[in-house]
Amino acid sequence: MRAANIFHLGNKELRSLLRDPVMLFLILYAFTYAVYIASAAMPETLHKAPIAIVDEDRSPLSTRIIDAFYPPYFLSPALISRSEMDARMDAGLDTFAVNIPPGFQRDVLAGRSPTIQLNVDATRMSQAFVGSGYIQTIIGTEISSFLQGYRANPPPPVELALRARFNPQLNKSWFGAVMKVIDNVTMLSIILTGAALIREREHGTVEHLLVMPVTPFEIMAGKVWAMALVVLAATAGSLVFVVQGLLAVPIQGSILLFLAGSALHLFATTSLGIFLGTLARSMPQFGLLVMLILIPLQILSGSVTPRESMPDAVQFAMMAAPNTHFVILAQAILYRGAGLAVVWPQFVTLVLIGASLFGLSLARFRKTLAAMA
């Protein structure tokens, strides 16, 4: 009867979830519109950056440099005077201000090294960092092309052949969409299982379970498989209809293999959700616990920044977190088309972490039920 009890208890959780419009809206939002926002909100390398140019040379070379800045990377340059440069940047009108000095073309043709001043509004961090390199490259390219009409330039001794694999367009929206799905798998699995336990406690239905011929293991297993199934189905739908369909993000590997890894990850995170649900006494307390646990898990797992850039102590500590291994296998499968021969260590690690969290949560759940009996 144990398997039948687990099945019926899981069905009870699914029916309870269907009667909760707030949770249903959260699931729908997290795997549809939130994924789209994460993709669309990821800025391009440089997009419509405002730039102003002070042309004190007014030569063919300076005109050529001005004409080199155009959308979509930059807005059409605003031609201003030198006295306006600082005032416009103080007012936030320009991210970049370029000052071409008088006699610039003459000094370039004479072989001297004239200086172009570039002012950058570094409060716009992403644009300031990337845009400075763009501007330097554009100006250098235009000067080299201009000089070819006057004297021959020797070819460079080394030519860099750049090949971007897996994302040849360097499209950041591909990264944002997939990573949002991965993060939402963890978030929803913890929230749904913990909220289901607290909801039963608040509604007084836990006492009904205590008088039924079911064990704490069966109660917990029923919650785990039901909530994991919901999140797994939402993940598959989001990947197929939102990521691949609406956003046209190419998935390189097997979605079924990714869902298998997701199921192992959900085994761990749903157990963690129940553990947090036993610690919290109300839904507000549970929300605070989720914030304390979920944010470090997501930020330090490698889904936001590469793990290699983190301190060694943080990398070592996060090896005990299921998110770390889930992000590794998800990126390998969805981005690089890896097979089971590559990601099997992450699968085994997730089984071990999930079993440990399930055992810990079960012990805490039994203690909580014993205190209520």
GROMACS .gro file of C-alpha atoms in nm:
model
  373
    1MET     CA    1   0.000   0.000   0.000
    2ARG     CA    2   0.297   0.235   0.041
    3ALA     CA    3   0.327   0.310  -0.330
    4ALA     CA    4  -0.049   0.361  -0.354
    5ASN     CA    5  -0.044   0.597  -0.056
    6ILE     CA    6   0.234   0.803  -0.212
    7PHE     CA    7   0.041   0.822  -0.540
    8HIS     CA    8  -0.285   0.931  -0.376
    9LEU     CA    9  -0.112   1.184  -0.150
   10GLY     CA   10   0.056   1.329  -0.457
   11ASN     CA   11  -0.278   1.356  -0.633
   12LYS     CA   12  -0.410   1.540  -0.330
   13GLU     CA   13  -0.125   1.793  -0.365
   14LEU     CA   14  -0.201   1.842  -0.734
   15ARG     CA   15  -0.571   1.903  -0.667
   16SER     CA   16  -0.481   2.146  -0.390
   17LEU     CA   17  -0.249   2.332  -0.627
   18LEU     CA   18  -0.522   2.356  -0.892
   19ARG     CA   19  -0.741   2.536  -0.638
   20ASP     CA   20  -0.469   2.792  -0.563
   21PRO     CA   21  -0.488   3.066  -0.830
   22VAL     CA   22  -0.193   3.259  -0.685
   23MET     CA   23   0.046   2.966  -0.718
   24LEU     CA   24  -0.084   2.884  -1.064
   25PHE     CA   25  -0.025   3.241  -1.176
   26LEU     CA   26   0.327   3.231  -1.026
   27ILE     CA   27   0.410   2.915  -1.221
   28LEU     CA   28   0.268   3.053  -1.544
   29TYR     CA   29   0.447   3.386  -1.503
   30ALA     CA   30   0.781   3.235  -1.403
   31PHE     CA   31   0.806   3.009  -1.707
   32THR     CA   32   0.659   3.240  -1.972
   33TYR     CA   33   0.671   3.616  -1.930
   34ALA     CA   34   0.961   3.615  -1.682
   35VAL     CA   35   1.170   3.414  -1.928
   36TYR     CA   36   1.083   3.655  -2.208
   37ILE     CA   37   1.173   3.955  -1.989
   38ALA     CA   38   1.508   3.800  -1.895
   39SER     CA   39   1.586   3.748  -2.262
   40ALA     CA   40   1.473   4.092  -2.379
   41ALA     CA   41   1.625   4.276  -2.084
   42MET     CA   42   1.973   4.136  -2.146
   43PRO     CA   43   2.143   4.430  -2.319
   44GLU     CA   44   2.326   4.384  -2.643
   45THR     CA   45   2.699   4.442  -2.644
   46LEU     CA   46   2.626   4.809  -2.713
   47HIS     CA   47   2.289   4.947  -2.812
   48LYS     CA   48   2.198   5.307  -2.893
   49ALA     CA   49   2.460   5.464  -2.670
   50PRO     CA   50   2.439   5.847  -2.673
   51ILE     CA   51   2.759   6.007  -2.798
   52ALA     CA   52   2.866   6.369  -2.861
   53ILE     CA   53   3.164   6.484  -3.067
   54VAL     CA   54   3.358   6.810  -3.052
   55ASP     CA   55   3.515   6.857  -3.395
   56GLU     CA   56   3.782   7.125  -3.362
   57ASP     CA   57   3.970   6.999  -3.667
   58ARG     CA   58   3.690   7.006  -3.926
   59SER     CA   59   3.896   6.800  -4.169
   60PRO     CA   60   3.808   6.508  -4.398
   61LEU     CA   61   3.955   6.269  -4.139
   62SER     CA   62   3.748   6.408  -3.852
   63THR     CA   63   3.435   6.395  -4.070
   64ARG     CA   64   3.513   6.035  -4.151
   65ILE     CA   65   3.542   5.952  -3.781
   66ILE     CA   66   3.209   6.122  -3.705
   67ASP     CA   67   3.033   5.930  -3.981
   68ALA     CA   68   3.163   5.600  -3.840
   69PHE     CA   69   2.931   5.624  -3.538
   70TYR     CA   70   2.580   5.516  -3.629
   71PRO     CA   71   2.295   5.298  -3.496
   72PRO     CA   72   2.239   5.043  -3.360
   73TYR     CA   73   2.554   5.061  -3.152
   74PHE     CA   74   2.546   5.439  -3.110
   75LEU     CA   75   2.291   5.709  -3.157
   76SER     CA   76   2.372   5.960  -3.429
   77PRO     CA   77   2.650   6.178  -3.283
   78ALA     CA   78   2.556   6.519  -3.149
   79LEU     CA   79   2.799   6.783  -3.274
   80ILE     CA   80   2.868   7.018  -2.984
   81SER     CA   81   3.120   7.280  -2.881
   82ARG     CA   82   3.392   7.221  -2.627
   83SER     CA   83   3.216   7.436  -2.368
   84GLU     CA   84   2.908   7.213  -2.385
   85MET     CA   85   3.090   6.885  -2.333
   86ASP     CA   86   3.107   6.876  -1.954
   87ALA     CA   87   2.765   7.032  -1.903
   88ARG     CA   88   2.593   6.775  -2.124
   89MET     CA   89   2.763   6.486  -1.946
   90ASP     CA   90   2.674   6.631  -1.605
   91ALA     CA   91   2.311   6.644  -1.720
   92GLY     CA   92   2.324   6.278  -1.829
   93LEU     CA   93   2.266   6.355  -2.197
   94ASP     CA   94   2.579   6.177  -2.323
   95THR     CA   95   2.753   5.858  -2.222
   96PHE     CA   96   3.054   5.935  -2.442
   97ALA     CA   97   3.206   6.265  -2.550
   98VAL     CA   98   3.489   6.269  -2.806
   99ASN     CA   99   3.707   6.577  -2.857
  100ILE     CA  100   3.901   6.585  -3.185
  101PRO     CA  101   4.170   6.857  -3.144
  102PRO     CA  102   4.260   7.116  -3.407
  103GLY     CA  103   4.527   7.008  -3.655
  104PHE     CA  104   4.448   6.641  -3.595
  105GLN     CA  105   4.464   6.534  -3.962
  106ARG     CA  106   4.780   6.735  -4.021
  107ASP     CA  107   4.955   6.570  -3.726
  108VAL     CA  108   4.844   6.222  -3.835
  109LEU     CA  109   4.979   6.273  -4.188
  110ALA     CA  110   5.303   6.413  -4.048
  111GLY     CA  111   5.360   6.095  -3.849
  112ARG     CA  112   5.313   6.259  -3.512
  113SER     CA  113   5.094   6.107  -3.237
  114PRO     CA  114   4.803   6.341  -3.175
  115THR     CA  115   4.566   6.275  -2.885
  116ILE     CA  116   4.189   6.242  -2.899
  117GLN     CA  117   4.012   6.303  -2.570
  118LEU     CA  118   3.734   6.062  -2.472
  119ASN     CA  119   3.514   6.143  -2.173
  120VAL     CA  120   3.301   5.857  -2.041
  121ASP     CA  121   3.008   5.860  -1.801
  122ALA     CA  122   3.112   5.559  -1.593
  123THR     CA  123   2.787   5.556  -1.394
  124ARG     CA  124   2.645   5.367  -1.695
  125MET     CA  125   2.876   5.080  -1.622
  126SER     CA  126   2.794   4.825  -1.890
  127GLN     CA  127   2.792   5.076  -2.176
  128ALA     CA  128   3.097   5.261  -2.044
  129PHE     CA  129   3.313   4.949  -2.023
  130VAL     CA  130   3.223   4.802  -2.361
  131GLY     CA  131   3.173   5.131  -2.546
  132SER     CA  132   3.522   5.262  -2.469
  133GLY     CA  133   3.675   4.967  -2.653
  134TYR     CA  134   3.431   5.010  -2.942
  135ILE     CA  135   3.521   5.377  -2.982
  136GLN     CA  136   3.893   5.305  -2.971
  137THR     CA  137   3.856   5.036  -3.237
  138ILE     CA  138   3.637   5.252  -3.462
  139ILE     CA  139   3.872   5.551  -3.449
  140GLY     CA  140   4.177   5.331  -3.506
  141THR     CA  141   4.013   5.161  -3.803
  142GLU     CA  142   3.909   5.488  -3.966
  143ILE     CA  143   4.256   5.638  -3.926
  144SER     CA  144   4.419   5.327  -4.076
  145SER     CA  145   4.179   5.331  -4.371
  146PHE     CA  146   4.239   5.702  -4.423
  147LEU     CA  147   4.618   5.660  -4.424
  148GLN     CA  148   4.605   5.387  -4.686
  149GLY     CA  149   4.525   5.654  -4.941
  150TYR     CA  150   4.850   5.836  -4.857
  151ARG     CA  151   5.105   5.569  -4.771
  152ALA     CA  152   5.115   5.192  -4.771
  153ASN     CA  153   5.083   5.022  -4.435
  154PRO     CA  154   5.266   4.692  -4.386
  155PRO     CA  155   5.033   4.399  -4.310
  156PRO     CA  156   5.024   4.293  -3.946
  157PRO     CA  157   5.256   4.000  -3.867
  158VAL     CA  158   4.976   3.808  -3.690
  159GLU     CA  159   4.613   3.789  -3.790
  160LEU     CA  160   4.358   3.680  -3.532
  161ALA     CA  161   4.096   3.438  -3.666
  162LEU     CA  162   3.803   3.455  -3.423
  163ARG     CA  163   3.546   3.177  -3.416
  164ALA     CA  164   3.272   3.200  -3.156
  165ARG     CA  165   3.134   2.854  -3.084
  166PHE     CA  166   2.782   2.770  -2.962
  167ASN     CA  167   2.671   3.135  -2.990
  168PRO     CA  168   2.834   3.274  -3.307
  169GLN     CA  169   2.635   3.598  -3.291
  170LEU     CA  170   2.736   3.657  -2.926
  171ASN     CA  171   2.366   3.710  -2.856
  172LYS     CA  172   2.319   3.765  -2.484
  173SER     CA  173   1.945   3.701  -2.505
  174TRP     CA  174   2.023   3.332  -2.560
  175PHE     CA  175   2.204   3.324  -2.229
  176GLY     CA  176   1.938   3.521  -2.043
  177ALA     CA  177   1.645   3.305  -2.151
  178VAL     CA  178   1.799   2.968  -2.070
  179MET     CA  179   1.948   3.083  -1.739
  180LYS     CA  180   1.611   3.221  -1.631
  181VAL     CA  181   1.451   2.882  -1.690
  182ILE     CA  182   1.726   2.715  -1.488
  183ASP     CA  183   1.691   2.959  -1.198
  184ASN     CA  184   1.311   2.928  -1.197
  185VAL     CA  185   1.334   2.550  -1.167
  186THR     CA  186   1.507   2.594  -0.832
  187MET     CA  187   1.288   2.879  -0.714
  188LEU     CA  188   0.951   2.718  -0.793
  189SER     CA  189   1.043   2.377  -0.656
  190ILE     CA  190   1.141   2.523  -0.319
  191ILE     CA  191   0.843   2.757  -0.300
  192LEU     CA  192   0.579   2.504  -0.406
  193THR     CA  193   0.680   2.228  -0.165
  194GLY     CA  194   0.737   2.458   0.131
  195ALA     CA  195   0.416   2.649   0.068
  196ALA     CA  196   0.220   2.323   0.036
  197LEU     CA  197   0.339   2.213   0.380
  198ILE     CA  198   0.269   2.548   0.544
  199ARG     CA  199  -0.072   2.570   0.376
  200GLU     CA  200  -0.171   2.236   0.529
  201ARG     CA  201  -0.055   2.352   0.869
  202GLU     CA  202  -0.249   2.679   0.842
  203HIS     CA  203  -0.564   2.502   0.718
  204GLY     CA  204  -0.541   2.232   0.984
  205THR     CA  205  -0.526   1.942   0.738
  206VAL     CA  206  -0.199   1.809   0.884
  207GLU     CA  207  -0.399   1.674   1.177
  208HIS     CA  208  -0.612   1.480   0.929
  209LEU     CA  209  -0.301   1.316   0.789
  210LEU     CA  210  -0.181   1.221   1.136
  211VAL     CA  211  -0.488   1.005   1.198
  212MET     CA  212  -0.462   0.834   0.861
  213PRO     CA  213  -0.264   0.510   0.809
  214VAL     CA  214   0.020   0.688   0.631
  215THR     CA  215   0.381   0.741   0.734
  216PRO     CA  216   0.583   1.066   0.726
  217PHE     CA  217   0.787   0.916   0.444
  218GLU     CA  218   0.474   0.868   0.233
  219ILE     CA  219   0.348   1.219   0.307
  220MET     CA  220   0.679   1.376   0.214
  221ALA     CA  221   0.731   1.158  -0.093
  222GLY     CA  222   0.384   1.250  -0.217
  223LYS     CA  223   0.465   1.620  -0.194
  224VAL     CA  224   0.803   1.573  -0.361
  225TRP     CA  225   0.684   1.386  -0.670
  226ALA     CA  226   0.376   1.604  -0.722
  227MET     CA  227   0.554   1.939  -0.703
  228ALA     CA  228   0.852   1.808  -0.900
  229LEU     CA  229   0.616   1.690  -1.174
  230VAL     CA  230   0.452   2.032  -1.197
  231VAL     CA  231   0.785   2.214  -1.224
  232LEU     CA  232   0.920   1.958  -1.471
  233ALA     CA  233   0.617   1.996  -1.699
  234ALA     CA  234   0.641   2.376  -1.680
  235THR     CA  235   1.013   2.359  -1.762
  236ALA     CA  236   0.955   2.143  -2.069
  237GLY     CA  237   0.678   2.372  -2.191
  238SER     CA  238   0.890   2.682  -2.136
  239LEU     CA  239   1.187   2.539  -2.327
  240VAL     CA  240   0.977   2.424  -2.622
  241PHE     CA  241   0.722   2.704  -2.660
  242VAL     CA  242   0.897   3.010  -2.513
  243VAL     CA  243   1.272   2.957  -2.552
  244GLN     CA  244   1.274   2.764  -2.879
  245GLY     CA  245   0.946   2.890  -3.022
  246LEU     CA  246   0.895   3.253  -2.925
  247LEU     CA  247   1.257   3.358  -2.868
  248ALA     CA  248   1.408   3.130  -3.136
  249VAL     CA  249   1.697   3.026  -2.911
  250PRO     CA  250   1.865   2.714  -3.055
  251ILE     CA  251   1.893   2.425  -2.808
  252GLN     CA  252   2.199   2.221  -2.899
  253GLY     CA  253   2.150   1.910  -2.687
  254SER     CA  254   1.876   1.669  -2.586
  255ILE     CA  255   1.586   1.823  -2.398
  256LEU     CA  256   1.497   1.480  -2.258
  257LEU     CA  257   1.846   1.445  -2.110
  258PHE     CA  258   1.816   1.791  -1.960
  259LEU     CA  259   1.477   1.702  -1.810
  260ALA     CA  260   1.630   1.389  -1.659
  261GLY     CA  261   1.894   1.605  -1.491
  262SER     CA  262   1.621   1.848  -1.386
  263ALA     CA  263   1.430   1.563  -1.220
  264LEU     CA  264   1.735   1.476  -1.009
  265HIS     CA  265   1.781   1.841  -0.922
  266LEU     CA  266   1.414   1.869  -0.828
  267PHE     CA  267   1.453   1.569  -0.598
  268ALA     CA  268   1.705   1.775  -0.400
  269THR     CA  269   1.536   2.115  -0.412
  270THR     CA  270   1.187   1.991  -0.326
  271SER     CA  271   1.337   1.817  -0.023
  272LEU     CA  272   1.502   2.146   0.068
  273GLY     CA  273   1.166   2.321   0.033
  274ILE     CA  274   1.006   2.081   0.280
  275PHE     CA  275   1.295   2.132   0.522
  276LEU     CA  276   1.245   2.508   0.509
  277GLY     CA  277   0.870   2.455   0.547
  278THR     CA  278   0.927   2.269   0.874
  279LEU     CA  279   1.144   2.554   1.005
  280ALA     CA  280   0.899   2.833   0.921
  281ARG     CA  281   0.583   2.886   1.124
  282SER     CA  282   0.401   3.101   0.870
  283MET     CA  283   0.415   3.197   0.505
  284PRO     CA  284   0.596   3.530   0.572
  285GLN     CA  285   0.865   3.347   0.768
  286PHE     CA  286   0.898   3.097   0.485
  287GLY     CA  287   0.938   3.381   0.235
  288LEU     CA  288   1.224   3.528   0.437
  289LEU     CA  289   1.395   3.189   0.463
  290VAL     CA  290   1.363   3.138   0.088
  291MET     CA  291   1.527   3.475   0.023
  292LEU     CA  292   1.817   3.389   0.255
  293ILE     CA  293   1.873   3.052   0.088
  294LEU     CA  294   1.770   3.104  -0.274
  295ILE     CA  295   1.963   3.421  -0.358
  296PRO     CA  296   2.307   3.287  -0.253
  297LEU     CA  297   2.232   2.956  -0.426
  298GLN     CA  298   2.155   3.125  -0.756
  299ILE     CA  299   2.426   3.391  -0.747
  300LEU     CA  300   2.708   3.157  -0.641
  301SER     CA  301   2.609   2.858  -0.855
  302GLY     CA  302   2.759   2.996  -1.176
  303SER     CA  303   2.431   3.092  -1.344
  304VAL     CA  304   2.501   3.466  -1.305
  305THR     CA  305   2.882   3.486  -1.303
  306PRO     CA  306   3.142   3.217  -1.384
  307ARG     CA  307   3.246   3.011  -1.084
  308GLU     CA  308   3.609   3.051  -1.185
  309SER     CA  309   3.592   3.421  -1.094
  310MET     CA  310   3.486   3.342  -0.736
  311PRO     CA  311   3.722   3.279  -0.441
  312ASP     CA  312   3.840   2.921  -0.398
  313ALA     CA  313   3.662   2.889  -0.064
  314VAL     CA  314   3.328   2.985  -0.222
  315GLN     CA  315   3.379   2.743  -0.510
  316PHE     CA  316   3.456   2.462  -0.267
  317ALA     CA  317   3.156   2.538  -0.044
  318MET     CA  318   2.916   2.559  -0.339
  319MET     CA  319   3.009   2.208  -0.451
  320ALA     CA  320   2.768   2.090  -0.181
  321ALA     CA  321   2.481   2.286  -0.340
  322PRO     CA  322   2.262   2.114  -0.601
  323ASN     CA  323   2.240   2.435  -0.808
  324THR     CA  324   2.609   2.424  -0.893
  325HIS     CA  325   2.592   2.082  -1.055
  326PHE     CA  326   2.257   2.155  -1.218
  327VAL     CA  327   2.393   2.470  -1.384
  328ILE     CA  328   2.700   2.280  -1.506
  329LEU     CA  329   2.496   2.002  -1.667
  330ALA     CA  330   2.230   2.240  -1.801
  331GLN     CA  331   2.483   2.463  -1.973
  332ALA     CA  332   2.671   2.161  -2.110
  333ILE     CA  333   2.355   2.002  -2.253
  334LEU     CA  334   2.157   2.304  -2.373
  335TYR     CA  335   2.449   2.518  -2.496
  336ARG     CA  336   2.716   2.271  -2.604
  337GLY     CA  337   2.510   1.963  -2.689
  338ALA     CA  338   2.684   1.740  -2.435
  339GLY     CA  339   2.567   1.382  -2.387
  340LEU     CA  340   2.547   1.157  -2.085
  341ALA     CA  341   2.913   1.060  -2.125
  342VAL     CA  342   3.004   1.420  -2.037
  343VAL     CA  343   2.754   1.508  -1.764
  344TRP     CA  344   2.728   1.178  -1.575
  345PRO     CA  345   2.941   1.309  -1.283
  346GLN     CA  346   2.684   1.584  -1.224
  347PHE     CA  347   2.402   1.327  -1.240
  348VAL     CA  348   2.570   1.110  -0.976
  349THR     CA  349   2.644   1.409  -0.755
  350LEU     CA  350   2.283   1.527  -0.772
  351VAL     CA  351   2.165   1.180  -0.666
  352LEU     CA  352   2.393   1.191  -0.362
  353ILE     CA  353   2.300   1.548  -0.268
  354GLY     CA  354   1.931   1.477  -0.320
  355ALA     CA  355   1.942   1.164  -0.103
  356SER     CA  356   2.119   1.357   0.174
  357LEU     CA  357   1.870   1.645   0.164
  358PHE     CA  358   1.577   1.405   0.151
  359GLY     CA  359   1.704   1.218   0.455
  360LEU     CA  360   1.766   1.539   0.647
  361SER     CA  361   1.425   1.679   0.557
  362LEU     CA  362   1.252   1.352   0.644
  363ALA     CA  363   1.411   1.349   0.990
  364ARG     CA  364   1.303   1.708   1.048
  365PHE     CA  365   0.954   1.637   0.911
  366ARG     CA  366   0.908   1.340   1.144
  367LYS     CA  367   1.016   1.551   1.440
  368THR     CA  368   0.766   1.822   1.341
  369LEU     CA  369   0.480   1.572   1.308
  370ALA     CA  370   0.570   1.413   1.641
  371ALA     CA  371   0.552   1.753   1.809
  372MET     CA  372   0.207   1.814   1.661
  373ALA     CA  373   0.070   1.473   1.758
   0.00000   0.00000   0.00000
